[in-house]
């Protein structure tokens, strides 16, 4: 639980109204359930299905939804796309192929921006997804405002409905939450070392190496010192890490002999 | 075929070397296959598995991969994460929860930028994913350079491996291809109307409405004219659309009686 306790409030605080997801004549209950699960991961809850082939409710859908019961329990069933989108103010139609419907075509990221913008003002938006086998027909696409398509490899475009829902939902939440992640690397727990401490680490290391004649020939010393310092600068050492490294150098200097699980052939550390 | 012929070359032209995907001790062949399919959609081809529970090859994986045989056929199997990432130069470890491993935490979009940057120079990168049940252990995370986590709703975080692969692969390709979509709305096919044609449409409409005393009271006319003009300005009419609307207005003006499938009660169009 302690690890989960570090979840950041920013990752929870979404104010925009999430979009509805409309599945047009889905054939497999499993796909409905997987779509519900994908939605729930990103905070979407309003799932609507039009003429599901195998009817509703669906035990296969509930099983595939895993813990997303709150989505499955509130699925609305409609007998037409028109009815399913009646209360929405902006609808995206997802298609994999170009259509003879002259609507703007957006990627999921661009679509998310408009959906979030409207959602921030309480507007009702939706993403419309087509049938497993052949997506949406042109009349259904025409009911929407704009088209969304994913930037797939055109030579291998075979996303299923739930995968398309996942990516659209991901982009929506990323935009709505300004990219807030559930957790980050906390600088409070790992404050960077002060430059003075880093410099003393360098001087410690360099004097140790001087003591063992590491810098040969002597004219190479400046270059190698810069190389070594750069390595540790890149590591962006925390204060704790500097202390750890100084302990490492001190131990090597003293050539302490400690019991080791697998002794190497000699203790030659010059 | 004509629809697919409009696929844009930009959507194919990825020059960055795609990242490897490493699955650590995957349990279900189905998940391996679904991950392979997700990869193929976004142009990733290098799938590596470490100690798959049910061994390899796997017919369940191949079946779940759908058409991604080119990925399944080239899966490499390793007995340790170290071996699986040995030739890679930058590795992301995906985790759902905070770890006691002080590494930078990135969203998939940010991670994609670095992976693409390295890949543009031919660098070998990889994304490491953990076990279905409990992901990666801290030692495995420590083998990676940075952590990737998805901006999920922390109160319902239940993405499976293949879904995490999908989102990371999507972001990679989106970045590598600069967001190029397989198709867009072609302005060549639907050139915007010239403002002169739009103005003549407005004047046609407004004179038709004057003829039927639409603007009542007269002092409301300027406001309503602005409202109507704004509606059609928002529609960003193409030249063809302007012509279509002018035909609509002309027909209504003449009150042509045409046979209609379902006649309304009267022809009252005043």
Coordinates of C-alpha atoms in Angstrom, one line a residue:
Chain A
X1 CA 0.0 0.0 0.0
X2 CA 2.9 2.4 0.7
X3 CA 3.8 2.3 -3.0
X4 CA 0.3 3.1 -4.1
X5 CA 0.1 5.9 -1.5
X6 CA 2.5 7.9 -3.7
X7 CA -0.2 8.2 -6.4
X8 CA -0.3 11.8 -7.3
X9 CA -3.5 13.7 -6.9
X10 CA -2.9 15.3 -10.3
X11 CA -3.4 11.9 -11.9
X12 CA -6.9 11.8 -10.4
X13 CA -8.1 15.3 -10.9
X14 CA -9.9 15.3 -14.3
X15 CA -12.5 18.0 -14.7
X16 CA -13.5 17.5 -18.3
X17 CA -16.6 15.4 -19.0
X18 CA -15.4 12.2 -20.5
X19 CA -16.7 11.2 -24.0
X20 CA -19.2 8.5 -24.7
X21 CA -18.0 5.5 -26.6
X22 CA -20.5 4.1 -29.2
X23 CA -20.0 0.7 -30.7
X24 CA -22.0 0.2 -33.8
X25 CA -23.4 -3.4 -34.2
X26 CA -20.6 -5.1 -32.3
X27 CA -20.5 -8.8 -32.9
X28 CA -18.5 -10.2 -30.1
X29 CA -19.4 -9.8 -26.5
X30 CA -15.7 -10.2 -25.7
X31 CA -14.9 -7.1 -27.7
X32 CA -17.6 -5.1 -25.9
X33 CA -16.1 -6.1 -22.6
X34 CA -12.5 -5.4 -23.6
X35 CA -13.6 -2.0 -24.8
X36 CA -15.3 -1.4 -21.4
X37 CA -12.1 -2.3 -19.7
X38 CA -10.0 -0.1 -21.9
X39 CA -12.4 2.8 -21.2
X40 CA -12.3 2.3 -17.4
X41 CA -8.5 2.5 -17.4
X42 CA -8.7 6.0 -18.7
X43 CA -11.7 7.2 -16.8
X44 CA -14.4 6.8 -19.5
X45 CA -17.7 5.3 -18.2
X46 CA -20.4 5.9 -20.8
X47 CA -20.6 3.0 -23.2
X48 CA -23.4 2.7 -25.7
X49 CA -24.0 -0.2 -28.1
X50 CA -26.2 -0.2 -31.2
X51 CA -27.9 -3.4 -32.2
X52 CA -25.4 -5.8 -30.7
X53 CA -25.4 -9.0 -32.7
X54 CA -25.7 -11.3 -29.7
X55 CA -28.0 -9.0 -27.7
X56 CA -27.5 -7.6 -24.2
X57 CA -26.7 -8.2 -21.4
X58 CA -23.7 -10.4 -22.3
X59 CA -21.8 -12.6 -19.9
X60 CA -18.9 -12.7 -22.2
X61 CA -18.7 -8.9 -22.2
X62 CA -18.8 -8.8 -18.4
X63 CA -16.1 -11.4 -18.1
X64 CA -13.9 -9.6 -20.6
X65 CA -14.4 -6.3 -18.8
X66 CA -12.6 -7.7 -15.8
X67 CA -13.2 -5.2 -13.0
X68 CA -15.0 -2.6 -15.2
X69 CA -18.4 -3.6 -13.9
X70 CA -19.3 0.1 -13.4
X71 CA -19.1 0.5 -17.1
X72 CA -20.9 -2.8 -18.0
X73 CA -23.7 -2.0 -15.5
X74 CA -24.5 1.2 -17.2
X75 CA -24.3 0.2 -20.9
X76 CA -27.1 1.7 -22.9
X77 CA -28.5 -0.2 -25.9
X78 CA -29.9 1.6 -28.9
X79 CA -31.4 0.5 -32.2
X80 CA -29.7 3.1 -34.4
X81 CA -26.6 5.3 -34.4
X82 CA -28.9 8.3 -34.6
X83 CA -30.5 7.4 -31.3
X84 CA -27.2 6.6 -29.7
X85 CA -25.7 10.0 -30.4
X86 CA -28.9 12.1 -30.1
X87 CA -27.7 13.9 -26.9
X88 CA -24.1 14.4 -28.0
X89 CA -22.8 17.7 -29.3
X90 CA -19.7 16.5 -31.1
X91 CA -19.0 13.0 -32.5
X92 CA -15.9 11.5 -33.9
X93 CA -16.2 8.5 -36.3
X94 CA -13.2 6.2 -36.3
X95 CA -12.3 4.7 -39.6
X96 CA -9.3 2.8 -40.8
X97 CA -9.7 3.7 -44.5
X98 CA -10.4 6.8 -46.4
X99 CA -14.1 7.5 -47.1
X100 CA -16.0 9.4 -49.6
X101 CA -17.3 11.6 -46.8
X102 CA -15.5 14.9 -46.9
X103 CA -14.9 15.4 -43.2
X104 CA -11.7 16.5 -41.5
X105 CA -9.4 13.6 -40.5
X106 CA -7.7 13.7 -37.1
X107 CA -5.3 11.6 -35.2
X108 CA -6.5 10.5 -31.7
X109 CA -4.3 13.2 -30.1
X110 CA -5.8 16.0 -32.1
X111 CA -9.3 14.6 -31.6
X112 CA -8.7 14.5 -27.9
X113 CA -7.9 18.2 -27.7
X114 CA -11.3 19.2 -29.1
X115 CA -13.1 16.6 -27.1
X116 CA -11.4 17.8 -23.9
X117 CA -12.0 21.4 -24.7
X118 CA -15.7 20.8 -25.1
X119 CA -15.7 18.5 -22.1
X120 CA -14.2 21.2 -19.9
X121 CA -17.3 23.2 -20.6
X122 CA -19.5 20.3 -19.8
X123 CA -20.2 19.5 -23.4
X124 CA -21.2 15.9 -24.4
X125 CA -18.9 14.3 -26.9
X126 CA -18.5 10.8 -28.3
X127 CA -16.4 8.4 -30.3
X128 CA -18.2 6.1 -32.7
X129 CA -16.6 2.8 -33.6
X130 CA -17.7 0.4 -36.3
X131 CA -18.2 -3.3 -36.7
X132 CA -15.5 -5.9 -36.3
X133 CA -15.5 -6.9 -39.9
X134 CA -16.0 -3.7 -41.8
X135 CA -16.3 -0.7 -39.6
X136 CA -18.9 2.0 -40.3
X137 CA -20.8 2.7 -43.5
X138 CA -20.7 6.1 -45.2
X139 CA -24.1 7.1 -43.8
X140 CA -22.9 6.4 -40.3
X141 CA -19.7 8.3 -40.8
X142 CA -21.8 11.2 -42.1
X143 CA -23.7 11.4 -38.8
X144 CA -20.4 12.4 -37.1
X145 CA -18.6 15.7 -37.1
X146 CA -15.1 14.6 -37.9
X147 CA -13.1 11.4 -38.6
X148 CA -10.5 9.9 -36.3
X149 CA -7.9 7.5 -37.7
X150 CA -4.9 6.0 -36.0
X151 CA -1.4 6.5 -37.4
X152 CA -0.9 2.8 -38.1
X153 CA 1.5 1.2 -40.5
X154 CA -0.7 1.2 -43.6
X155 CA 0.8 -2.1 -44.7
X156 CA -0.4 -3.8 -41.5
X157 CA -3.5 -2.1 -40.4
X158 CA -5.4 -4.5 -38.2
X159 CA -6.4 -2.9 -35.0
X160 CA -9.6 -4.3 -33.5
X161 CA -12.3 -2.2 -31.9
X162 CA -11.1 -2.5 -28.4
X163 CA -7.6 -1.4 -29.4
X164 CA -8.9 1.6 -31.2
X165 CA -11.0 2.5 -28.1
X166 CA -7.9 2.1 -25.9
X167 CA -5.8 4.5 -27.9
X168 CA -8.5 7.1 -28.2
X169 CA -9.3 6.8 -24.5
X170 CA -5.6 7.1 -23.6
X171 CA -5.2 10.2 -25.7
X172 CA -8.3 11.7 -24.1
X173 CA -7.1 11.2 -20.6
X174 CA -3.6 12.3 -21.4
X175 CA -5.0 15.5 -22.7
X176 CA -7.6 16.0 -20.0
X177 CA -5.0 15.4 -17.3
X178 CA -2.2 17.3 -19.0
X179 CA -0.2 14.2 -19.1
X180 CA -0.2 13.7 -15.3
X181 CA 1.3 10.3 -14.5
X182 CA 0.2 8.2 -11.4
X183 CA 3.7 8.5 -10.1
X184 CA 7.0 10.2 -10.8
X185 CA 10.5 10.2 -9.5
X186 CA 10.3 12.3 -6.4
X187 CA 13.0 14.9 -6.2
X188 CA 12.2 15.4 -2.5
X189 CA 13.2 11.8 -1.7
X190 CA 16.3 12.0 -3.9
X191 CA 17.6 15.6 -3.8
X192 CA 20.5 16.3 -6.2
X193 CA 23.9 16.7 -4.6
X194 CA 25.3 20.1 -4.2
X195 CA 28.1 20.9 -6.6
X196 CA 30.6 21.3 -3.8
X197 CA 30.0 17.7 -2.7
X198 CA 30.3 16.5 -6.3
X199 CA 33.6 18.3 -6.6
X200 CA 35.0 16.7 -3.5
X201 CA 34.0 13.3 -4.9
X202 CA 35.9 14.1 -8.0
X203 CA 39.0 15.2 -6.1
X204 CA 38.8 12.1 -3.9
X205 CA 38.6 9.9 -6.9
X206 CA 41.4 11.7 -8.7
X207 CA 43.7 11.7 -5.8
X208 CA 43.1 8.0 -5.3
X209 CA 43.9 7.4 -8.9
X210 CA 47.0 9.5 -8.7
X211 CA 48.1 7.4 -5.8
X212 CA 48.0 4.3 -8.0
X213 CA 49.6 6.0 -11.0
X214 CA 46.4 5.6 -13.0
X215 CA 47.0 8.6 -15.2
X216 CA 49.7 7.5 -17.6
X217 CA 51.2 9.2 -19.5
X218 CA 50.8 12.4 -17.3
X219 CA 49.8 14.6 -20.3
X220 CA 46.7 12.5 -20.6
X221 CA 45.6 13.4 -17.1
X222 CA 43.5 16.5 -18.0
X223 CA 41.6 14.7 -20.7
X224 CA 40.9 11.6 -18.5
X225 CA 39.9 13.8 -15.6
X226 CA 37.3 15.5 -17.9
X227 CA 36.1 12.2 -19.1
X228 CA 35.6 10.8 -15.6
X229 CA 34.0 14.0 -14.3
X230 CA 31.6 14.0 -17.3
X231 CA 30.5 10.4 -16.6
X232 CA 29.5 11.3 -13.1
X233 CA 27.9 14.6 -14.1
X234 CA 25.7 12.7 -16.6
X235 CA 24.6 10.5 -13.7
X236 CA 23.0 13.6 -12.0
X237 CA 24.0 12.2 -8.7
X238 CA 21.8 12.6 -5.7
X239 CA 23.5 13.5 -2.3
X240 CA 23.1 9.9 -1.2
X241 CA 24.7 8.6 -4.3
X242 CA 27.7 10.8 -3.8
X243 CA 28.1 9.5 -0.3
X244 CA 27.9 5.9 -1.7
X245 CA 30.5 6.5 -4.3
X246 CA 32.9 8.1 -1.8
X247 CA 32.5 5.0 0.3
X248 CA 33.3 2.8 -2.7
X249 CA 36.4 4.8 -3.4
X250 CA 37.5 4.7 0.2
X251 CA 37.0 0.9 0.3
X252 CA 39.0 0.4 -2.8
X253 CA 41.8 2.6 -1.6
X254 CA 42.1 0.6 1.6
X255 CA 41.9 -2.6 -0.4
X256 CA 39.8 -4.1 2.3
X257 CA 39.6 -7.9 2.0
X258 CA 36.1 -9.0 2.6
X259 CA 34.7 -12.4 2.3
X260 CA 33.2 -12.7 -1.2
X261 CA 30.9 -15.5 -2.5
X262 CA 33.2 -16.2 -5.4
X263 CA 36.8 -15.2 -4.8
X264 CA 38.6 -14.0 -8.0
X265 CA 42.0 -15.4 -8.6
X266 CA 43.9 -12.5 -7.0
X267 CA 43.3 -9.3 -5.2
X268 CA 45.0 -7.3 -7.8
X269 CA 43.3 -3.9 -7.9
X270 CA 46.2 -1.7 -9.0
Chain B
X1 CA -8.7 -0.7 -53.9
X2 CA -9.3 2.9 -54.9
X3 CA -9.9 3.9 -51.3
X4 CA -6.7 2.3 -50.2
X5 CA -4.8 3.9 -53.0
X6 CA -5.1 7.2 -51.3
X7 CA -2.8 6.0 -48.5
X8 CA -0.2 8.6 -48.0
X9 CA 3.4 7.9 -48.5
X10 CA 4.2 9.9 -45.4
X11 CA 2.4 7.3 -43.3
X12 CA 4.9 4.7 -44.6
X13 CA 8.1 6.5 -44.5
X14 CA 9.6 5.8 -41.0
X15 CA 13.4 6.0 -40.9
X16 CA 14.0 5.5 -37.2
X17 CA 15.0 2.0 -36.1
X18 CA 12.0 0.6 -34.2
X19 CA 12.5 -0.5 -30.6
X20 CA 12.5 -4.1 -29.4
X21 CA 9.7 -5.3 -27.1
X22 CA 10.8 -7.6 -24.3
X23 CA 8.2 -9.6 -22.4
X24 CA 9.5 -10.9 -19.1
X25 CA 8.2 -14.3 -18.2
X26 CA 4.9 -14.0 -20.0
X27 CA 2.4 -16.5 -18.9
X28 CA -0.2 -16.6 -21.6
X29 CA 0.6 -17.4 -25.2
X30 CA -2.4 -15.3 -26.1
X31 CA -0.9 -12.2 -24.6
X32 CA 2.3 -12.8 -26.5
X33 CA 0.3 -13.0 -29.7
X34 CA -1.8 -9.9 -29.0
X35 CA 1.4 -8.0 -28.2
X36 CA 2.8 -9.1 -31.5
X37 CA -0.3 -7.9 -33.3
X38 CA -0.2 -4.6 -31.5
X39 CA 3.5 -4.2 -32.4
X40 CA 2.8 -5.0 -36.1
X41 CA 0.1 -2.3 -36.4
X42 CA 2.7 0.3 -35.6
X43 CA 5.7 -1.1 -37.4
X44 CA 7.5 -2.8 -34.6
X45 CA 8.9 -6.2 -35.4
X46 CA 11.5 -7.2 -32.8
X47 CA 9.7 -9.3 -30.1
X48 CA 11.8 -11.0 -27.4
X49 CA 10.5 -13.2 -24.6
X50 CA 12.3 -14.2 -21.4
X51 CA 11.4 -17.6 -19.9
X52 CA 7.9 -17.9 -21.3
X53 CA 5.9 -20.0 -18.9
X54 CA 4.4 -22.2 -21.5
X55 CA 7.5 -22.4 -23.7
X56 CA 8.0 -21.5 -27.3
X57 CA 6.7 -21.8 -30.0
X58 CA 3.1 -21.3 -29.1
X59 CA 0.1 -21.9 -31.3
X60 CA -2.0 -19.7 -29.0
X61 CA 0.4 -16.9 -29.6
X62 CA 0.4 -17.4 -33.3
X63 CA -3.4 -17.5 -33.4
X64 CA -3.8 -14.3 -31.3
X65 CA -1.2 -12.5 -33.5
X66 CA -3.7 -12.7 -36.4
X67 CA -1.7 -11.7 -39.4
X68 CA 1.5 -10.7 -37.5
X69 CA 3.3 -13.8 -38.6
X70 CA 6.4 -11.8 -39.5
X71 CA 6.7 -10.9 -35.8
X72 CA 5.9 -14.3 -34.4
X73 CA 8.3 -16.0 -36.9
X74 CA 11.2 -13.9 -35.5
X75 CA 10.6 -14.0 -31.8
X76 CA 13.8 -14.5 -29.9
X77 CA 13.7 -16.4 -26.6
X78 CA 16.1 -15.7 -23.7
X79 CA 16.6 -17.1 -20.3
X80 CA 17.3 -13.8 -18.6
X81 CA 16.4 -10.1 -19.0
X82 CA 20.1 -9.3 -19.1
X83 CA 20.6 -11.5 -22.1
X84 CA 17.5 -10.2 -23.8
X85 CA 18.6 -6.6 -23.6
X86 CA 22.4 -7.2 -24.1
X87 CA 22.6 -5.5 -27.5
X88 CA 20.3 -2.6 -26.7
X89 CA 21.5 0.8 -25.9
X90 CA 18.5 2.3 -24.1
X91 CA 15.8 0.4 -22.3
X92 CA 12.5 1.5 -20.8
X93 CA 10.9 -0.5 -18.1
X94 CA 7.1 -0.3 -17.9
X95 CA 5.6 -0.3 -14.5
X96 CA 2.2 0.5 -13.2
X97 CA 3.3 1.4 -9.7
X98 CA 6.0 3.4 -8.1
X99 CA 9.2 1.5 -7.4
X100 CA 12.1 2.0 -5.0
X101 CA 14.3 2.4 -8.0
X102 CA 15.2 6.0 -8.5
X103 CA 14.9 6.3 -12.2
X104 CA 13.1 9.1 -14.2
X105 CA 9.5 8.3 -14.9
X106 CA 8.1 9.1 -18.4
X107 CA 4.8 8.8 -20.1
X108 CA 4.8 6.8 -23.4
X109 CA 4.8 10.0 -25.4
X110 CA 7.9 11.4 -23.7
X111 CA 9.6 7.9 -23.9
X112 CA 8.9 7.8 -27.6
X113 CA 10.7 11.0 -28.2
X114 CA 14.0 9.6 -26.8
X115 CA 13.5 6.2 -28.4
X116 CA 12.9 7.8 -31.8
X117 CA 15.8 10.2 -31.4
X118 CA 18.1 7.3 -30.8
X119 CA 16.5 5.2 -33.4
X120 CA 17.0 7.9 -36.1
X121 CA 20.7 7.4 -35.5
X122 CA 20.4 3.7 -35.8
X123 CA 20.5 3.1 -32.0
X124 CA 19.0 0.0 -30.5
X125 CA 16.2 0.7 -28.0
X126 CA 13.8 -1.5 -26.2
X127 CA 10.7 -1.5 -24.0
X128 CA 10.6 -4.1 -21.2
X129 CA 7.2 -5.4 -20.0
X130 CA 6.6 -7.5 -16.9
X131 CA 4.5 -10.5 -16.0
X132 CA 0.8 -10.6 -16.2
X133 CA 0.3 -10.8 -12.5
X134 CA 2.9 -8.6 -11.0
X135 CA 5.0 -6.9 -13.6
X136 CA 8.7 -6.6 -13.1
X137 CA 10.8 -6.9 -9.9
X138 CA 13.0 -4.1 -8.8
X139 CA 16.2 -5.8 -10.0
X140 CA 14.7 -6.0 -13.5
X141 CA 13.6 -2.4 -13.4
X142 CA 17.1 -1.5 -12.3
X143 CA 18.5 -3.0 -15.6
X144 CA 16.6 -0.4 -17.6
X145 CA 17.5 3.2 -18.1
X146 CA 14.2 4.8 -17.4
X147 CA 10.7 3.9 -16.3
X148 CA 7.6 4.3 -18.5
X149 CA 4.1 4.4 -17.0
X150 CA 0.8 5.2 -18.6
X151 CA -1.5 8.0 -17.4
X152 CA -4.2 5.7 -16.3
X153 CA -7.0 6.5 -13.8
X154 CA -5.2 5.4 -10.6
X155 CA -8.5 4.2 -9.2
X156 CA -8.8 1.7 -12.0
X157 CA -5.4 0.7 -13.3
X158 CA -5.7 -2.7 -15.0
X159 CA -4.0 -2.5 -18.3
X160 CA -2.7 -5.9 -19.5
X161 CA 0.6 -6.3 -21.2
X162 CA -0.6 -6.2 -24.7
X163 CA -2.5 -3.0 -24.1
X164 CA 0.6 -1.4 -22.6
X165 CA 2.6 -2.6 -25.6
X166 CA -0.1 -1.1 -27.9
X167 CA 0.0 2.4 -26.4
X168 CA 3.9 2.5 -26.3
X169 CA 4.0 1.3 -29.9
X170 CA 1.4 3.8 -31.0
X171 CA 3.3 6.7 -29.4
X172 CA 6.5 5.5 -30.9
X173 CA 5.1 5.4 -34.4
X174 CA 3.2 8.7 -34.0
X175 CA 6.5 10.3 -33.0
X176 CA 8.6 8.5 -35.6
X177 CA 6.2 9.5 -38.4
X178 CA 5.5 13.0 -37.1
X179 CA 1.9 12.0 -36.7
X180 CA 1.4 11.2 -40.3
X181 CA -2.0 9.6 -40.8
X182 CA -2.7 6.9 -43.5
X183 CA -5.2 9.3 -45.1
X184 CA -6.5 12.9 -44.7
X185 CA -9.2 15.1 -46.1
X186 CA -7.8 16.1 -49.5
X187 CA -8.2 19.8 -50.2
X188 CA -7.4 19.1 -53.8
X189 CA -10.6 17.1 -54.2
X190 CA -12.7 19.6 -52.2
X191 CA -11.2 23.1 -52.8
X192 CA -12.8 25.8 -50.6
X193 CA -15.2 28.1 -52.4
X194 CA -14.0 31.6 -53.3
X195 CA -15.5 34.3 -51.1
X196 CA -17.3 35.8 -54.1
X197 CA -19.2 32.6 -54.7
X198 CA -20.0 32.4 -51.0
X199 CA -21.3 36.0 -51.0
X200 CA -23.5 35.3 -54.0
X201 CA -24.9 32.3 -52.1
X202 CA -25.7 34.6 -49.2
X203 CA -27.4 37.2 -51.4
X204 CA -29.4 34.5 -53.1
X205 CA -30.6 33.1 -49.8
X206 CA -31.3 36.5 -48.4
X207 CA -33.3 37.7 -51.4
X208 CA -35.3 34.5 -51.4
X209 CA -36.1 35.0 -47.7
X210 CA -37.0 38.6 -48.4
X211 CA -39.5 37.4 -51.0
X212 CA -41.3 35.3 -48.4
X213 CA -41.1 38.0 -45.7
X214 CA -38.9 35.9 -43.5
X215 CA -37.2 38.8 -41.8
X216 CA -39.9 40.0 -39.4
X217 CA -39.7 42.6 -37.8
X218 CA -37.5 44.4 -40.4
X219 CA -35.2 45.7 -37.7
X220 CA -34.1 42.2 -36.9
X221 CA -32.9 41.7 -40.5
X222 CA -29.2 42.7 -39.9
X223 CA -28.9 40.4 -36.9
X224 CA -30.5 37.4 -38.6
X225 CA -28.5 37.9 -41.8
X226 CA -25.3 37.8 -39.7
X227 CA -26.5 34.7 -37.9
X228 CA -27.2 32.9 -41.2
X229 CA -24.0 34.0 -42.8
X230 CA -22.1 32.8 -39.8
X231 CA -23.7 29.4 -40.0
X232 CA -22.4 28.9 -43.5
X233 CA -19.1 30.5 -42.9
X234 CA -18.5 27.9 -40.1
X235 CA -19.3 25.2 -42.6
X236 CA -16.2 26.2 -44.6
X237 CA -18.0 25.4 -47.8
X238 CA -16.3 23.9 -50.7
X239 CA -17.1 25.2 -54.2
X240 CA -19.3 22.1 -54.8
X241 CA -21.2 22.6 -51.6
X242 CA -22.0 26.2 -52.5
X243 CA -23.4 25.1 -55.9
X244 CA -25.4 22.4 -54.1
X245 CA -26.9 25.0 -51.6
X246 CA -27.7 27.4 -54.4
X247 CA -29.6 24.5 -56.1
X248 CA -31.5 23.8 -52.8
X249 CA -32.5 27.5 -52.5
X250 CA -33.6 27.7 -56.1
X251 CA -35.7 24.5 -55.8
X252 CA -37.4 25.8 -52.6
X253 CA -38.1 29.1 -54.3
X254 CA -39.8 27.4 -57.2
X255 CA -41.6 25.1 -54.8
X256 CA -41.1 22.2 -57.2
X257 CA -43.4 19.3 -56.4
X258 CA -41.4 16.1 -56.9
X259 CA -42.6 12.6 -56.1
X260 CA -41.4 11.7 -52.6
X261 CA -41.4 8.3 -51.0
X262 CA -43.3 9.4 -48.0
X263 CA -45.4 12.5 -48.8
X264 CA -45.9 14.8 -45.9
X265 CA -49.4 16.1 -45.3
X266 CA -49.0 19.2 -47.3
X267 CA -46.5 21.0 -49.5
X268 CA -46.5 24.0 -47.2
X269 CA -43.0 25.4 -47.4
X270 CA -43.7 29.1 -46.8

